[in-house]
Amino acid sequence: MAPTDSPVRADHELLTLDEVADHLRVPVATVRWWRAQGKGPTFARIGRRLACRRSDLDRWLDDQFAERD
């Protein structure tokens, strides 16, 4: 298998700000607000864009539910 054909691990999949908002079913502005407040999932700047690893989003979601228990 050529290096470009290697499968991307699902937990390393990068999601855009829009994709995170769609996944969480909240407005993009809400995700931006959480990010500015340091309360949302972890994002990194990749070039000129923001990206969130799926694993970071899943971990953040798990933490949100754990806080309620």
PDB file of C-alpha atoms in Angstrom:
ATOM      1  CA  MET A   1       0.000   0.000   0.000  1.00  0.00           C
ATOM      2  CA  ALA A   2       1.414   3.394  -0.967  1.00  0.00           C
ATOM      3  CA  PRO A   3       1.813   5.985   1.833  1.00  0.00           C
ATOM      4  CA  THR A   4      -0.888   8.180   0.288  1.00  0.00           C
ATOM      5  CA  ASP A   5      -3.291   5.230   0.328  1.00  0.00           C
ATOM      6  CA  SER A   6      -2.898   4.539   4.045  1.00  0.00           C
ATOM      7  CA  PRO A   7      -6.171   4.654   5.938  1.00  0.00           C
ATOM      8  CA  VAL A   8      -6.656   7.582   8.310  1.00  0.00           C
ATOM      9  CA  ARG A   9      -7.424   6.465  11.838  1.00  0.00           C
ATOM     10  CA  ALA A  10     -10.847   7.748  12.759  1.00  0.00           C
ATOM     11  CA  ASP A  11      -9.589   9.270  16.021  1.00  0.00           C
ATOM     12  CA  HIS A  12      -7.027  11.316  14.063  1.00  0.00           C
ATOM     13  CA  GLU A  13      -9.580  12.641  11.591  1.00  0.00           C
ATOM     14  CA  LEU A  14      -9.490  16.427  11.485  1.00  0.00           C
ATOM     15  CA  LEU A  15     -12.767  18.308  11.700  1.00  0.00           C
ATOM     16  CA  THR A  16     -13.320  21.916  10.716  1.00  0.00           C
ATOM     17  CA  LEU A  17     -15.112  24.407  12.931  1.00  0.00           C
ATOM     18  CA  ASP A  18     -18.223  23.993  10.768  1.00  0.00           C
ATOM     19  CA  GLU A  19     -18.073  20.193  11.038  1.00  0.00           C
ATOM     20  CA  VAL A  20     -17.750  20.346  14.824  1.00  0.00           C
ATOM     21  CA  ALA A  21     -20.747  22.693  15.005  1.00  0.00           C
ATOM     22  CA  ASP A  22     -22.767  20.386  12.723  1.00  0.00           C
ATOM     23  CA  HIS A  23     -21.805  17.343  14.788  1.00  0.00           C
ATOM     24  CA  LEU A  24     -22.841  19.067  18.028  1.00  0.00           C
ATOM     25  CA  ARG A  25     -25.930  20.627  16.396  1.00  0.00           C
ATOM     26  CA  VAL A  26     -25.018  24.106  17.611  1.00  0.00           C
ATOM     27  CA  PRO A  27     -24.292  27.315  15.693  1.00  0.00           C
ATOM     28  CA  VAL A  28     -20.708  27.930  14.606  1.00  0.00           C
ATOM     29  CA  ALA A  29     -20.789  31.087  16.746  1.00  0.00           C
ATOM     30  CA  THR A  30     -21.344  28.921  19.829  1.00  0.00           C
ATOM     31  CA  VAL A  31     -18.265  26.814  19.066  1.00  0.00           C
ATOM     32  CA  ARG A  32     -16.278  30.011  18.473  1.00  0.00           C
ATOM     33  CA  TRP A  33     -17.495  31.383  21.838  1.00  0.00           C
ATOM     34  CA  TRP A  34     -16.570  28.164  23.666  1.00  0.00           C
ATOM     35  CA  ARG A  35     -13.131  28.288  22.054  1.00  0.00           C
ATOM     36  CA  ALA A  36     -12.609  31.911  23.071  1.00  0.00           C
ATOM     37  CA  GLN A  37     -13.642  31.067  26.631  1.00  0.00           C
ATOM     38  CA  GLY A  38     -11.429  27.951  26.729  1.00  0.00           C
ATOM     39  CA  LYS A  39     -14.481  25.756  27.355  1.00  0.00           C
ATOM     40  CA  GLY A  40     -14.954  23.819  24.140  1.00  0.00           C
ATOM     41  CA  PRO A  41     -13.045  21.028  22.431  1.00  0.00           C
ATOM     42  CA  THR A  42      -9.393  21.629  21.616  1.00  0.00           C
ATOM     43  CA  PHE A  43      -8.623  23.225  18.257  1.00  0.00           C
ATOM     44  CA  ALA A  44      -5.289  23.787  16.535  1.00  0.00           C
ATOM     45  CA  ARG A  45      -4.399  26.117  13.729  1.00  0.00           C
ATOM     46  CA  ILE A  46      -3.370  24.047  10.725  1.00  0.00           C
ATOM     47  CA  GLY A  47      -2.096  26.522   8.180  1.00  0.00           C
ATOM     48  CA  ARG A  48      -4.794  29.187   7.999  1.00  0.00           C
ATOM     49  CA  ARG A  49      -7.600  26.978   9.305  1.00  0.00           C
ATOM     50  CA  LEU A  50      -8.746  25.704  12.660  1.00  0.00           C
ATOM     51  CA  ALA A  51      -9.059  21.959  13.107  1.00  0.00           C
ATOM     52  CA  CYS A  52     -10.171  19.656  15.888  1.00  0.00           C
ATOM     53  CA  ARG A  53      -9.203  15.994  16.113  1.00  0.00           C
ATOM     54  CA  ARG A  54     -12.202  13.690  16.350  1.00  0.00           C
ATOM     55  CA  SER A  55     -10.597  12.073  19.398  1.00  0.00           C
ATOM     56  CA  ASP A  56     -10.415  15.475  21.145  1.00  0.00           C
ATOM     57  CA  LEU A  57     -14.056  16.167  20.338  1.00  0.00           C
ATOM     58  CA  ASP A  58     -15.103  12.730  21.618  1.00  0.00           C
ATOM     59  CA  ARG A  59     -13.071  13.216  24.815  1.00  0.00           C
ATOM     60  CA  TRP A  60     -14.619  16.646  25.390  1.00  0.00           C
ATOM     61  CA  LEU A  61     -18.122  15.204  24.883  1.00  0.00           C
ATOM     62  CA  ASP A  62     -17.390  12.394  27.343  1.00  0.00           C
ATOM     63  CA  ASP A  63     -16.236  14.989  29.876  1.00  0.00           C
ATOM     64  CA  GLN A  64     -19.476  16.948  29.440  1.00  0.00           C
ATOM     65  CA  PHE A  65     -21.543  13.879  30.300  1.00  0.00           C
ATOM     66  CA  ALA A  66     -19.219  12.864  33.144  1.00  0.00           C
ATOM     67  CA  GLU A  67     -19.715  16.276  34.808  1.00  0.00           C
ATOM     68  CA  ARG A  68     -23.457  15.590  34.979  1.00  0.00           C
ATOM     69  CA  ASP A  69     -23.065  12.230  36.748  1.00  0.00           C
TER      70      ASP A  69
END
